CSV table of C-alpha atoms in Angstrom, one decimal:
chain,number,residue,atom,x,y,z
M,17,UNK,CA,126.6,142.0,69.6
M,18,UNK,CA,128.8,144.9,70.7
M,19,UNK,CA,131.4,147.0,69.2
M,20,UNK,CA,134.4,149.0,70.5
M,21,UNK,CA,135.4,152.2,68.7
M,22,UNK,CA,138.3,154.4,69.5
M,23,UNK,CA,137.5,158.0,68.9
M,24,UNK,CA,139.2,161.1,70.1
M,25,UNK,CA,137.8,163.1,73.1
M,26,UNK,CA,135.1,165.5,72.0
M,27,UNK,CA,135.6,169.1,71.1
M,28,UNK,CA,132.7,171.4,72.0
M,29,UNK,CA,131.2,171.4,68.5
M,30,UNK,CA,131.1,167.6,68.5
M,31,UNK,CA,129.3,167.1,71.8
M,32,UNK,CA,126.0,165.6,70.4
M,33,UNK,CA,127.6,163.6,67.6
M,34,UNK,CA,130.1,161.8,69.8
M,35,UNK,CA,130.4,158.1,68.8
M,36,UNK,CA,130.2,155.5,71.5
M,37,UNK,CA,133.5,153.9,72.6
M,38,UNK,CA,131.5,150.7,73.2
M,39,UNK,CA,127.8,149.7,72.8
M,40,UNK,CA,125.7,146.6,73.2
M,41,UNK,CA,122.0,145.9,73.7
M,42,UNK,CA,122.1,147.1,77.3
M,43,UNK,CA,124.9,149.6,77.8
M,44,UNK,CA,126.8,152.4,76.1
M,45,UNK,CA,130.2,153.8,77.0
M,46,UNK,CA,131.5,157.2,75.9
M,47,UNK,CA,135.2,158.2,76.2
M,48,UNK,CA,135.5,161.8,77.2
M,49,UNK,CA,134.9,164.5,79.8
M,50,UNK,CA,131.4,164.3,81.3
M,51,UNK,CA,131.2,168.1,81.2
M,52,UNK,CA,131.4,167.9,77.4
M,53,UNK,CA,129.9,164.5,76.7
M,54,UNK,CA,126.3,165.0,77.9
M,55,UNK,CA,124.6,161.8,77.0
M,56,UNK,CA,124.3,161.0,80.7
M,57,UNK,CA,121.7,163.7,81.1
M,58,UNK,CA,119.3,161.5,79.0
M,59,UNK,CA,119.1,158.9,81.8
M,60,UNK,CA,116.6,158.4,84.6
M,61,UNK,CA,118.8,157.7,87.7
M,62,UNK,CA,122.5,158.4,88.5
M,63,UNK,CA,124.6,155.9,90.4
M,64,UNK,CA,128.2,157.1,90.5
M,65,UNK,CA,131.5,157.2,92.3
M,66,UNK,CA,132.9,160.6,91.5
M,67,UNK,CA,136.2,162.1,92.5
M,68,UNK,CA,136.0,162.6,96.3
M,69,UNK,CA,138.3,165.7,96.5
M,70,UNK,CA,141.0,163.8,98.5
M,71,UNK,CA,143.8,163.9,95.9
M,72,UNK,CA,144.0,160.1,96.6
M,73,UNK,CA,146.9,158.0,95.3
M,74,UNK,CA,146.9,154.2,95.6
M,75,UNK,CA,149.9,152.0,96.5
M,76,UNK,CA,151.0,152.1,92.9
M,77,UNK,CA,150.9,155.9,92.8
M,78,UNK,CA,147.8,156.0,90.6
M,79,UNK,CA,145.4,158.9,91.1
M,80,UNK,CA,141.8,159.7,90.0
M,81,UNK,CA,141.3,162.5,87.5
M,82,UNK,CA,139.8,165.6,89.0
M,83,UNK,CA,140.3,164.5,92.6
M,84,UNK,CA,141.9,167.7,93.9
M,85,UNK,CA,138.5,169.1,95.0
M,86,UNK,CA,134.8,168.2,94.9
M,87,UNK,CA,134.2,170.9,92.2
M,88,UNK,CA,133.8,168.3,89.4
M,89,UNK,CA,131.3,166.3,91.4
M,90,UNK,CA,129.3,169.4,92.3
M,91,UNK,CA,129.2,170.6,88.7
M,92,UNK,CA,127.7,167.4,87.5
M,93,UNK,CA,125.2,167.2,90.3
M,94,UNK,CA,124.1,170.8,89.7
M,95,UNK,CA,123.6,169.9,86.0
M,96,UNK,CA,121.6,166.8,87.0
M,97,UNK,CA,119.3,168.6,89.4
M,98,UNK,CA,118.4,168.1,93.0
M,99,UNK,CA,115.0,166.5,92.4
M,100,UNK,CA,116.3,163.7,90.1
M,101,UNK,CA,117.4,160.5,91.8
M,102,UNK,CA,121.1,160.0,92.4
M,103,UNK,CA,123.3,157.8,94.5
M,104,UNK,CA,126.8,159.3,94.9
M,105,UNK,CA,129.8,157.8,96.7
M,106,UNK,CA,131.8,160.1,98.9
M,107,UNK,CA,134.0,160.5,102.0
M,108,UNK,CA,133.3,162.1,105.4
M,109,UNK,CA,136.6,164.0,104.9
M,110,UNK,CA,135.1,166.1,102.2
M,111,UNK,CA,132.0,168.4,102.2
M,112,UNK,CA,128.8,166.5,101.4
M,113,UNK,CA,126.8,167.5,98.3
M,114,UNK,CA,123.7,169.7,98.7
M,115,UNK,CA,120.2,168.3,99.1
M,116,UNK,CA,121.2,164.9,100.5
M,117,UNK,CA,118.1,163.1,101.7
M,118,UNK,CA,119.9,160.1,103.3
M,119,UNK,CA,123.5,159.0,103.9
M,120,UNK,CA,124.1,155.3,103.4
M,121,UNK,CA,127.2,153.7,105.0
M,122,UNK,CA,129.2,151.1,103.1
M,123,UNK,CA,130.8,149.0,105.8
M,124,UNK,CA,133.8,147.5,104.1
M,125,UNK,CA,134.4,144.0,105.1
M,126,UNK,CA,137.8,142.2,104.9
M,127,UNK,CA,139.7,145.2,103.6
M,128,UNK,CA,142.4,145.5,106.4
M,129,UNK,CA,142.8,148.5,108.6
M,130,UNK,CA,143.5,151.9,107.0
M,131,UNK,CA,144.0,155.5,108.1
M,132,UNK,CA,145.9,157.2,110.9
M,133,UNK,CA,147.8,154.6,112.9
M,134,UNK,CA,148.1,156.9,115.9
M,135,UNK,CA,144.5,156.4,116.8
M,136,UNK,CA,142.8,153.0,117.5
M,137,UNK,CA,140.0,153.3,115.0
M,138,UNK,CA,140.6,152.3,111.4
M,139,UNK,CA,138.8,153.6,108.3
M,140,UNK,CA,136.5,150.7,107.2
M,141,UNK,CA,133.6,152.7,105.7
M,142,UNK,CA,132.6,155.1,102.9
M,143,UNK,CA,129.5,157.2,102.5
M,144,UNK,CA,126.8,157.0,99.7
M,145,UNK,CA,124.6,160.1,99.4
M,146,UNK,CA,121.0,159.6,98.3
M,147,UNK,CA,119.6,162.6,96.4
M,148,UNK,CA,116.2,163.1,94.8
M,149,UNK,CA,113.4,160.7,94.2
M,150,UNK,CA,111.8,158.2,93.3
M,151,UNK,CA,113.3,155.0,94.8
M,152,UNK,CA,111.9,151.6,95.2
M,153,UNK,CA,112.2,148.6,97.5
M,154,UNK,CA,111.3,147.8,101.1
M,155,UNK,CA,112.5,149.8,104.1
M,156,UNK,CA,116.0,148.6,105.2
M,157,UNK,CA,119.0,149.6,107.2
M,158,UNK,CA,121.2,152.4,106.0
M,159,UNK,CA,124.4,150.5,106.9
M,160,UNK,CA,125.4,148.2,104.0
M,161,UNK,CA,128.0,145.5,104.8
M,162,UNK,CA,129.8,144.3,101.7
M,163,UNK,CA,133.2,142.8,101.2
M,164,UNK,CA,135.7,145.3,99.7
M,165,UNK,CA,138.9,144.8,97.8
M,166,UNK,CA,142.2,144.5,99.6
M,167,UNK,CA,145.1,146.3,98.2
M,168,UNK,CA,146.3,143.2,96.3
M,169,UNK,CA,143.2,141.1,96.4
M,170,UNK,CA,142.3,138.7,93.7
M,171,UNK,CA,139.7,139.8,91.2
M,172,UNK,CA,140.3,143.4,91.9
M,173,UNK,CA,139.6,145.6,88.8
M,174,UNK,CA,142.7,147.5,87.6
M,175,UNK,CA,141.6,150.8,89.0
M,176,UNK,CA,142.8,152.8,92.1
M,177,UNK,CA,139.3,153.0,93.8
M,178,UNK,CA,137.1,150.1,92.6
M,179,UNK,CA,133.8,149.3,94.2
M,180,UNK,CA,132.5,145.7,94.6
M,181,UNK,CA,130.0,144.5,92.0
M,182,UNK,CA,127.8,143.0,94.8
M,183,UNK,CA,127.4,146.4,96.4
M,184,UNK,CA,126.5,148.1,93.1
M,185,UNK,CA,123.9,145.4,92.3
M,186,UNK,CA,122.4,146.1,95.7
M,187,UNK,CA,122.2,149.8,95.0
M,188,UNK,CA,120.9,149.5,91.5
M,189,UNK,CA,118.1,147.2,92.8
M,190,UNK,CA,116.6,150.2,94.6
M,191,UNK,CA,116.4,152.4,91.5
M,192,UNK,CA,113.1,153.0,89.7
M,193,UNK,CA,112.7,151.9,86.1
M,194,UNK,CA,114.7,153.8,83.5
M,195,UNK,CA,118.2,154.2,82.1
M,196,UNK,CA,121.0,154.3,84.7
M,197,UNK,CA,123.8,156.7,84.1
M,198,UNK,CA,127.3,157.0,85.5
M,199,UNK,CA,129.3,160.1,84.4
M,200,UNK,CA,132.4,158.9,86.3
M,201,UNK,CA,132.3,155.3,85.1
M,202,UNK,CA,135.8,154.2,86.0
M,203,UNK,CA,136.2,150.5,85.4
M,204,UNK,CA,132.5,150.1,84.7
M,205,UNK,CA,131.1,148.5,87.8
M,206,UNK,CA,127.9,150.5,87.8
M,207,UNK,CA,127.2,149.5,84.2
M,208,UNK,CA,128.1,145.9,84.8
M,209,UNK,CA,125.7,145.7,87.8
M,210,UNK,CA,123.0,147.3,85.7
M,211,UNK,CA,123.5,144.8,82.9
M,212,UNK,CA,123.5,141.9,85.3
M,213,UNK,CA,120.1,143.1,86.5
M,214,UNK,CA,118.7,143.5,83.0
M,215,UNK,CA,118.9,147.3,83.1
M,216,UNK,CA,120.0,149.8,80.4
M,217,UNK,CA,122.9,152.1,81.3
M,218,UNK,CA,125.1,154.9,79.9
M,219,UNK,CA,128.7,155.5,81.2
M,220,UNK,CA,131.2,158.3,80.6
M,221,UNK,CA,134.9,158.0,81.4
M,222,UNK,CA,137.7,160.5,80.7
M,223,UNK,CA,140.6,157.9,80.9
M,224,UNK,CA,140.7,155.6,77.9
M,225,UNK,CA,142.5,152.9,79.9
M,226,UNK,CA,139.4,152.5,82.1
M,227,UNK,CA,137.1,152.6,79.0
M,228,UNK,CA,139.0,149.6,77.7
M,229,UNK,CA,138.7,147.7,81.0
M,230,UNK,CA,135.0,148.5,81.2
M,231,UNK,CA,134.4,147.4,77.6
M,232,UNK,CA,136.0,144.0,78.3
M,233,UNK,CA,133.9,143.5,81.5
M,234,UNK,CA,130.7,144.4,79.7
M,235,UNK,CA,131.5,142.2,76.7
M,236,UNK,CA,131.2,139.2,79.0
M,237,UNK,CA,127.9,137.3,79.3
M,238,UNK,CA,125.5,138.3,82.1
M,239,UNK,CA,126.6,136.4,85.1
M,240,UNK,CA,124.4,134.0,87.2
M,241,UNK,CA,124.6,135.0,90.8
């Protein structure tokens, strides 16, 4: 079974005694700032969608916490270490992280055309930075074509920048055995993908609204796909 608890964000002297917001046999969620709640450092591989540094707002005016610069992303990656495996979403508009071994391109299908309308090329891709080792799986192209979410598409998680579960399952399938961590968990897509693939995972999220959404997603049975 699983349980949901509603604790306050941690203070520095409570870092290691933080109670999970949600836990089940596969995944654990902590509500708090990943610079203070450090359980993600216990994992083996990071798969995360951090603030891009774009000060992005969606059509409803929602923003992502810490998205003014890439400083928060870079602090977490420095703490993680450049030799440990990580997949990190990002944008070509911001500086890439250090020590990137490969750049994967998520080609977003069926999302409509976005970006500067005064030039003919629309934004239909995002970058995923591969850092550290090991990884598993056969050699394959670095361009990944997966359907994205339209601005008002059905099934879209209630989050300003959700990633499709099919893409996250694909990424997680290349990770070596061990606990997967996401210190910028959002609506919990990485954790849901890990659980679907029979993997254990830990997520941290500073916004309790998204902890609640993720807990509901993770409380559902593993899906057949």
